[in-house]
Structure formats: structure tokens, C-alpha cells
Short mmCIF file of C-alpha atoms and ligand atoms in Angstrom, two decimals:
data_model
loop_
_atom_site.label_atom_id
_atom_site.label_comp_id
_atom_site.label_asym_id
_atom_site.label_seq_id
_atom_site.Cartn_x
_atom_site.Cartn_y
_atom_site.Cartn_z
CA MET A 15 8.98 -77.02 -73.17
CA ALA A 16 7.16 -79.35 -75.55
CA GLN A 17 5.06 -76.45 -76.98
CA GLN A 18 8.17 -74.32 -77.40
CA LYS A 19 9.98 -77.13 -79.08
CA ALA A 20 7.05 -77.75 -81.46
CA ARG A 21 7.02 -74.07 -82.34
CA GLY A 22 10.79 -74.22 -83.04
CA GLU A 23 11.41 -71.55 -80.35
CA ASP A 24 14.41 -71.59 -78.02
CA ASN A 25 13.59 -69.77 -74.72
CA PRO A 26 16.39 -70.63 -72.27
CA ASN A 27 14.00 -69.98 -69.27
CA PHE A 28 12.11 -73.10 -70.18
CA SER A 29 14.80 -75.76 -70.17
CA GLU A 30 15.52 -78.91 -68.10
CA TYR A 31 18.29 -77.13 -66.38
CA VAL A 32 16.17 -74.15 -65.20
CA LEU A 33 13.49 -76.56 -64.08
CA GLN A 34 16.03 -78.48 -62.00
CA VAL A 35 17.36 -75.23 -60.45
CA ASN A 36 13.80 -74.02 -59.64
CA ILE A 37 12.86 -77.31 -58.00
CA SER A 38 16.06 -77.40 -55.99
CA ASN A 39 15.49 -73.73 -54.92
CA LEU A 40 12.12 -74.72 -53.54
CA PHE A 41 13.69 -77.59 -51.55
CA ILE A 42 16.52 -75.42 -50.22
CA ALA A 43 14.32 -72.33 -49.47
CA GLY A 44 11.62 -74.57 -47.91
CA SER A 45 13.55 -76.94 -45.65
CA ASP A 46 16.31 -75.26 -43.71
CA THR A 47 14.08 -72.24 -42.97
CA THR A 48 11.15 -74.14 -41.49
CA ALA A 49 13.34 -76.65 -39.74
CA ASN A 50 15.44 -74.02 -38.06
CA THR A 51 12.36 -72.03 -37.08
CA ILE A 52 11.09 -75.15 -35.32
CA ARG A 53 14.40 -75.45 -33.51
CA TRP A 54 14.02 -71.80 -32.41
CA CYS A 55 10.51 -72.67 -31.16
CA VAL A 56 11.97 -75.54 -29.02
CA LEU A 57 14.65 -73.24 -27.64
CA PHE A 58 12.16 -70.62 -26.63
CA LEU A 59 9.95 -73.34 -25.10
CA LEU A 60 12.89 -74.45 -22.96
CA CYS A 61 13.62 -70.93 -21.91
CA HIS A 62 9.95 -70.21 -20.93
CA PRO A 63 8.26 -73.20 -19.25
CA GLU A 64 5.34 -71.06 -18.18
CA ILE A 65 4.66 -70.10 -21.81
CA GLN A 66 4.95 -73.79 -22.78
CA GLU A 67 2.17 -74.53 -20.25
CA LYS A 68 -0.02 -71.86 -21.85
CA LEU A 69 0.42 -73.49 -25.29
CA GLN A 70 -0.45 -76.85 -23.81
CA THR A 71 -3.54 -75.49 -22.15
CA GLU A 72 -4.67 -74.01 -25.45
CA VAL A 73 -4.14 -77.24 -27.39
CA ASP A 74 -5.85 -79.26 -24.65
CA SER A 75 -8.92 -77.00 -24.65
CA ILE A 76 -9.32 -76.67 -28.43
CA VAL A 77 -8.11 -80.05 -29.68
CA GLY A 78 -8.04 -82.35 -26.70
CA PRO A 79 -6.08 -85.63 -26.50
CA ASP A 80 -8.17 -87.85 -28.85
CA ARG A 81 -7.32 -86.44 -32.30
CA LEU A 82 -4.47 -84.69 -33.97
CA PRO A 83 -4.47 -80.91 -34.35
CA SER A 84 -5.50 -79.79 -37.88
CA LEU A 85 -5.27 -76.52 -39.79
CA ASN A 86 -8.97 -75.92 -39.10
CA ASP A 87 -8.03 -75.35 -35.45
CA ARG A 88 -5.68 -72.49 -36.27
CA HIS A 89 -8.17 -69.63 -36.02
CA ARG A 90 -9.25 -70.79 -32.57
CA MET A 91 -5.69 -70.97 -31.24
CA PRO A 92 -4.51 -67.30 -31.08
CA TYR A 93 -1.90 -67.92 -28.34
CA THR A 94 -0.14 -70.53 -30.50
CA GLN A 95 -0.08 -68.14 -33.47
CA ALA A 96 1.22 -65.30 -31.29
CA PHE A 97 3.97 -67.66 -29.97
CA ILE A 98 5.08 -68.42 -33.54
CA MET A 99 5.10 -64.72 -34.45
CA GLU A 100 7.22 -63.82 -31.41
CA VAL A 101 9.70 -66.68 -32.29
CA GLN A 102 9.99 -65.32 -35.84
CA ARG A 103 10.44 -61.73 -34.57
CA LEU A 104 13.32 -62.67 -32.28
CA ALA A 105 14.90 -65.41 -34.47
CA ASN A 106 15.32 -63.05 -37.38
CA LEU A 107 16.02 -66.20 -39.40
CA ILE A 108 17.20 -64.55 -42.60
CA PRO A 109 18.45 -61.27 -41.19
CA PHE A 110 19.40 -59.69 -44.57
CA GLY A 111 16.74 -61.36 -46.77
CA LEU A 112 17.88 -62.22 -50.26
CA ALA A 113 20.05 -59.72 -52.09
CA HIS A 114 18.18 -57.69 -54.73
CA LEU A 115 19.67 -55.78 -57.59
CA ALA A 116 18.47 -52.47 -59.00
CA THR A 117 17.51 -53.03 -62.64
CA GLU A 118 17.71 -49.32 -63.39
CA ASP A 119 18.94 -46.13 -61.79
CA THR A 120 16.80 -45.63 -58.72
CA GLU A 121 16.08 -42.99 -56.08
CA VAL A 122 15.05 -44.03 -52.51
CA ALA A 123 14.40 -41.48 -49.73
CA GLY A 124 16.44 -38.82 -51.61
CA TYR A 125 19.49 -41.12 -52.22
CA ARG A 126 20.39 -42.07 -55.75
CA PHE A 127 21.44 -45.65 -56.52
CA PRO A 128 22.92 -46.55 -59.92
CA LYS A 129 21.72 -49.55 -61.88
CA GLY A 130 23.34 -52.70 -60.50
CA THR A 131 23.32 -51.66 -56.83
CA THR A 132 22.73 -54.54 -54.44
CA PHE A 133 20.08 -54.03 -51.73
CA LEU A 134 19.82 -56.01 -48.47
CA ALA A 135 17.11 -55.77 -45.82
CA ASN A 136 17.97 -55.13 -42.16
CA MET A 137 15.48 -57.36 -40.37
CA TRP A 138 17.02 -56.87 -36.98
CA SER A 139 16.43 -53.10 -37.13
CA PHE A 140 12.69 -53.25 -37.70
CA HIS A 141 12.08 -56.32 -35.43
CA MET A 142 13.94 -54.77 -32.54
CA ASP A 143 12.91 -51.12 -32.90
CA PRO A 144 11.61 -49.94 -29.47
CA LYS A 145 9.24 -47.54 -31.30
CA PHE A 146 7.24 -50.62 -32.25
CA TRP A 147 8.30 -53.18 -29.71
CA PRO A 148 8.49 -52.03 -26.06
CA ASP A 149 11.28 -53.95 -24.28
CA PRO A 150 12.30 -55.53 -27.61
CA GLU A 151 14.66 -58.19 -26.18
CA LYS A 152 11.87 -59.68 -24.05
CA PHE A 153 10.18 -62.85 -25.38
CA ASP A 154 6.53 -62.00 -25.08
CA PRO A 155 3.87 -63.60 -27.36
CA GLU A 156 1.14 -61.42 -25.74
CA ARG A 157 2.44 -58.45 -27.79
CA PHE A 158 0.75 -60.04 -30.80
CA LEU A 159 -2.65 -60.36 -29.00
CA ASN A 160 -5.47 -57.85 -28.92
CA PRO A 161 -7.03 -57.05 -25.50
CA ASP A 162 -9.82 -59.49 -26.30
CA GLY A 163 -7.25 -62.29 -26.77
CA SER A 164 -7.58 -62.50 -30.58
CA VAL A 165 -4.38 -62.49 -32.70
CA LYS A 166 -3.41 -59.18 -34.32
CA THR A 167 -3.54 -59.46 -38.12
CA LYS A 168 -1.83 -56.26 -39.22
CA VAL A 169 1.31 -55.70 -37.20
CA PRO A 170 3.56 -52.80 -38.32
CA SER A 171 7.27 -53.47 -38.45
CA PHE A 172 6.76 -57.28 -38.42
CA LEU A 173 8.11 -58.75 -41.69
CA PRO A 174 9.71 -62.19 -41.18
CA PHE A 175 9.00 -63.02 -44.83
CA LEU A 176 9.84 -59.53 -46.03
CA LEU A 177 7.63 -57.84 -48.54
CA GLY A 178 7.00 -56.80 -52.08
CA LYS A 179 7.23 -58.63 -55.37
CA ARG A 180 9.99 -60.98 -54.13
CA GLN A 181 8.66 -61.72 -50.64
CA CYS A 182 8.82 -65.27 -49.56
CA LEU A 183 6.87 -67.63 -51.90
CA GLY A 184 6.35 -70.22 -49.21
CA GLU A 185 4.90 -68.04 -46.39
CA SER A 186 1.57 -69.75 -46.14
CA LEU A 187 3.10 -73.28 -46.40
CA ALA A 188 5.73 -72.40 -43.80
CA LEU A 189 2.97 -71.07 -41.34
CA MET A 190 0.91 -74.29 -41.86
CA GLU A 191 3.98 -76.42 -41.12
CA LEU A 192 4.97 -74.41 -38.03
CA PHE A 193 1.49 -74.54 -36.60
CA LEU A 194 1.15 -78.33 -37.10
CA PHE A 195 4.57 -79.23 -35.73
CA LEU A 196 4.19 -76.93 -32.65
CA THR A 197 0.63 -77.98 -31.80
CA ILE A 198 1.43 -81.67 -32.07
CA PHE A 199 4.55 -81.26 -30.00
CA MET A 200 2.52 -79.45 -27.34
CA GLN A 201 -0.22 -81.99 -27.37
CA LYS A 202 2.14 -84.97 -26.96
CA PHE A 203 5.31 -83.75 -25.22
CA ILE A 204 6.90 -81.58 -22.51
CA PHE A 205 10.31 -80.09 -23.34
CA ARG A 206 12.60 -79.54 -20.42
CA THR A 207 16.18 -78.33 -20.04
CA THR A 208 18.67 -80.75 -18.45
CA THR A 209 20.04 -78.01 -16.29
CA GLY A 210 16.81 -76.33 -15.04
CA ARG A 211 17.06 -72.54 -15.14
CA PRO A 212 19.15 -70.77 -16.21
CA HIS A 213 18.12 -71.81 -19.61
CA PRO A 214 20.37 -72.57 -22.59
CA LYS A 215 21.95 -69.46 -24.03
CA ALA A 216 20.14 -68.21 -27.08
CA GLU A 217 23.27 -67.40 -29.02
CA ALA A 218 22.59 -67.52 -32.76
CA VAL A 219 25.03 -69.13 -35.17
CA GLY A 220 25.30 -68.96 -38.95
CA ASN A 221 25.05 -65.99 -41.32
CA PHE A 222 22.62 -66.41 -44.16
CA ILE A 223 20.11 -68.44 -42.14
CA VAL A 224 20.56 -67.89 -38.41
CA ASN A 225 20.25 -71.09 -36.43
CA PRO A 226 19.93 -71.64 -32.70
CA PRO A 227 23.20 -72.84 -31.09
CA LYS A 228 24.03 -76.43 -31.85
CA PRO A 229 23.92 -78.78 -30.05
CA TYR A 230 21.76 -77.86 -27.08
CA GLN A 231 20.57 -80.59 -24.78
CA PHE A 232 17.01 -81.11 -23.58
CA LEU A 233 14.65 -83.81 -22.38
CA VAL A 234 11.43 -84.68 -24.09
CA GLU A 235 8.84 -86.24 -21.82
CA GLU A 236 5.64 -87.80 -23.08
CA ARG A 237 2.53 -86.06 -21.62
CA LYS A 238 0.01 -88.17 -19.74
CA HIS A 239 -3.59 -87.19 -20.51
C1 HEM B 308 9.81 -70.10 -41.55
C2 HEM B 308 10.04 -70.33 -42.82
C3 HEM B 308 10.48 -69.34 -43.82
C4 HEM B 308 11.02 -68.03 -43.69
C5 HEM B 308 11.27 -67.29 -42.41
C6 HEM B 308 11.27 -67.55 -45.03
C7 HEM B 308 11.75 -66.22 -45.31
C8 HEM B 308 12.09 -65.82 -46.53
C9 HEM B 308 12.65 -64.52 -46.84
C10 HEM B 308 12.97 -63.44 -45.80
C11 HEM B 308 12.81 -64.44 -48.16
C12 HEM B 308 13.44 -63.26 -48.91
C13 HEM B 308 12.38 -62.34 -49.46
C14 HEM B 308 13.07 -61.03 -50.06
O1 HEM B 308 14.27 -60.93 -50.11
O2 HEM B 308 12.33 -60.14 -50.44
C15 HEM B 308 12.36 -65.63 -48.77
C16 HEM B 308 12.34 -65.94 -50.10
C17 HEM B 308 11.89 -67.09 -50.69
N1 HEM B 308 11.29 -68.20 -50.01
FE1 HEM B 308 11.03 -68.29 -47.99
N2 HEM B 308 10.89 -68.49 -45.96
C18 HEM B 308 10.45 -69.61 -45.27
C19 HEM B 308 9.95 -70.73 -45.82
C20 HEM B 308 9.87 -71.01 -47.22
C21 HEM B 308 9.24 -72.17 -47.79
C22 HEM B 308 8.52 -73.30 -47.03
C23 HEM B 308 9.39 -72.03 -49.13
C24 HEM B 308 8.89 -72.97 -50.29
C25 HEM B 308 8.58 -74.20 -50.28
C26 HEM B 308 10.07 -70.83 -49.40
C27 HEM B 308 10.38 -70.36 -50.68
C28 HEM B 308 10.93 -69.16 -50.91
C29 HEM B 308 11.36 -68.70 -52.21
C30 HEM B 308 11.13 -69.48 -53.61
C31 HEM B 308 11.89 -67.43 -52.08
C32 HEM B 308 12.42 -66.49 -53.17
C33 HEM B 308 11.24 -65.63 -53.69
C34 HEM B 308 11.61 -64.71 -54.84
O3 HEM B 308 12.82 -64.35 -54.99
O4 HEM B 308 10.74 -64.38 -55.63
N3 HEM B 308 10.32 -70.18 -48.20
N4 HEM B 308 11.90 -66.51 -47.75
#
């Protein structure tokens, strides 16, 4: 902004106003998304106590009780990564992505779209397609693991952050946050439903960002190591 002012230029993209909008976009895009994915993680933990135990076994064996998990542990914790991926697949947090506008007349798969057409993704269709996901309604982190137990890196039809030029800017930050919250939760706590099974109903609410039902009740018990 200072350089532009010194040169006597007036580019409206470099103004206090646009700076404020960009910063608030980062806060908005970065907080509700990650926070609600963590809420989905807790909901799936409540629904699947046996999966919660597997996550706890992994954190106990890789990190132990005497230090906090760190990002350096991530590559040695494939089950935790697979759990996060399966939560993201079934949560379909931003089911239509962000709207995108054709800047010129465009042809896709033989269909013509005039300049100005709005495009939305359909996350549900590719995250629930039985061609890629056998028994797609089933919560099963193992589908993201190779036979040797390592986590799959390239998974077709898995795009929680979408793709292309405008794909989520915060993907790596979000995955770091999700890993740290989940592993610390699993190291320190046990999450239980107040009603035992059957578990809370996973009915999503919201439209732009899909949240787990609010409020759902659960108990958090401290783990004794
Ligand atoms: C689990 C957490 C998150 C999920 C599931 C998520 C998902 C998405 C999705 C689906 C889009 C739309 C992409 C498109 O329409 O092509 C998006 C865009 C975006 N996300 Fe995220 N996001 C998450 C966390 C974050 C974080 C932590 C930040 C930043 C601090 C962030 C910043 C953005 C920004 C700036 C865009 C717009 C990118 C652009 O238009 O060029 N997101 N995100």
C-alpha cells in the first residue's frame, strides 16, 4: 500500500478495506470449519467406542503418557490419520463448496455454460459413491489404510478440501489442528455417551457448513495412565 501510494497509483485491491476483508475471511474460513470437524470427530468417537480404543492404543504406543503429541508423530500414527479422513468423508462439512463463476463461455463434458454461470460441487455424490466406497454409510477408518497398515496417500473420490486453483487455502493448517486436538483428546480423555448404545443420532444441521446436531450430551472421563 505504501509503495503504491508513493508511486501515485490507486489499485483498489490493495486497500485497508480489502485487507480487513481478507483477514476476516481467514478467521471465518479457518474457525467454524475446523471446530465443527472436531465436533464431528467427537460424535463418531461416541458412536464407535471400539474405534476410540484403537486411537487410544495408537497414541499410547507412539507418544505415551509423559509428553504431549506433536506433529512429528503424525507419520507414525496411520490409524489416527485414517480416522480423520473417514470423519471428513462422512461429515461432508461444506457439501457444495464455495460457489464459482464462469469468467467466460465454457464447455464441460459436452455441455455449454455461458459466462456468469454459477458452479457448485456435490461433495455428497463423490464421498458416498459405492463405486469408490463399498458400504458408503458405514464408518470405517480402515478403508483409508493399505494392507500393511500405512495410510493411503492418493485416494480417488476423496476431496474434503475440493481441488483446483481455489481449493481450500488452509488444508495443511486444518489437518495439523485436527491431528493435535484428536491425539491430545485421546491421550487424556475417554468420551462416553450418557445413554450407552444406541448412540446419539448423527443428524446433520446447517446448510453452508454442516454441523453435528446441537446439543448432544456426553461424558468426558480423564484417563488414568
Ligand atoms: C477441516 C477444516 C476445513 C475444511 C473441511 C475446509 C474446506 C474448504 C472447502 C471445501 C473450500 C472450497 C474450495 C472450493 O470451492 O474450491 C475451502 C475454501 C477456503 N478455505 Fe477452507 N477448509 C477448512 C479449513 C480452513 C482453514 C483452517 C483455513 C485458513 C486459515 C481455510 C481457508 C480457506 C480459504 C481462504 C478458502 C477460499 C480459497 C479460495 O477461494 O481461493 N480453510 N475450504
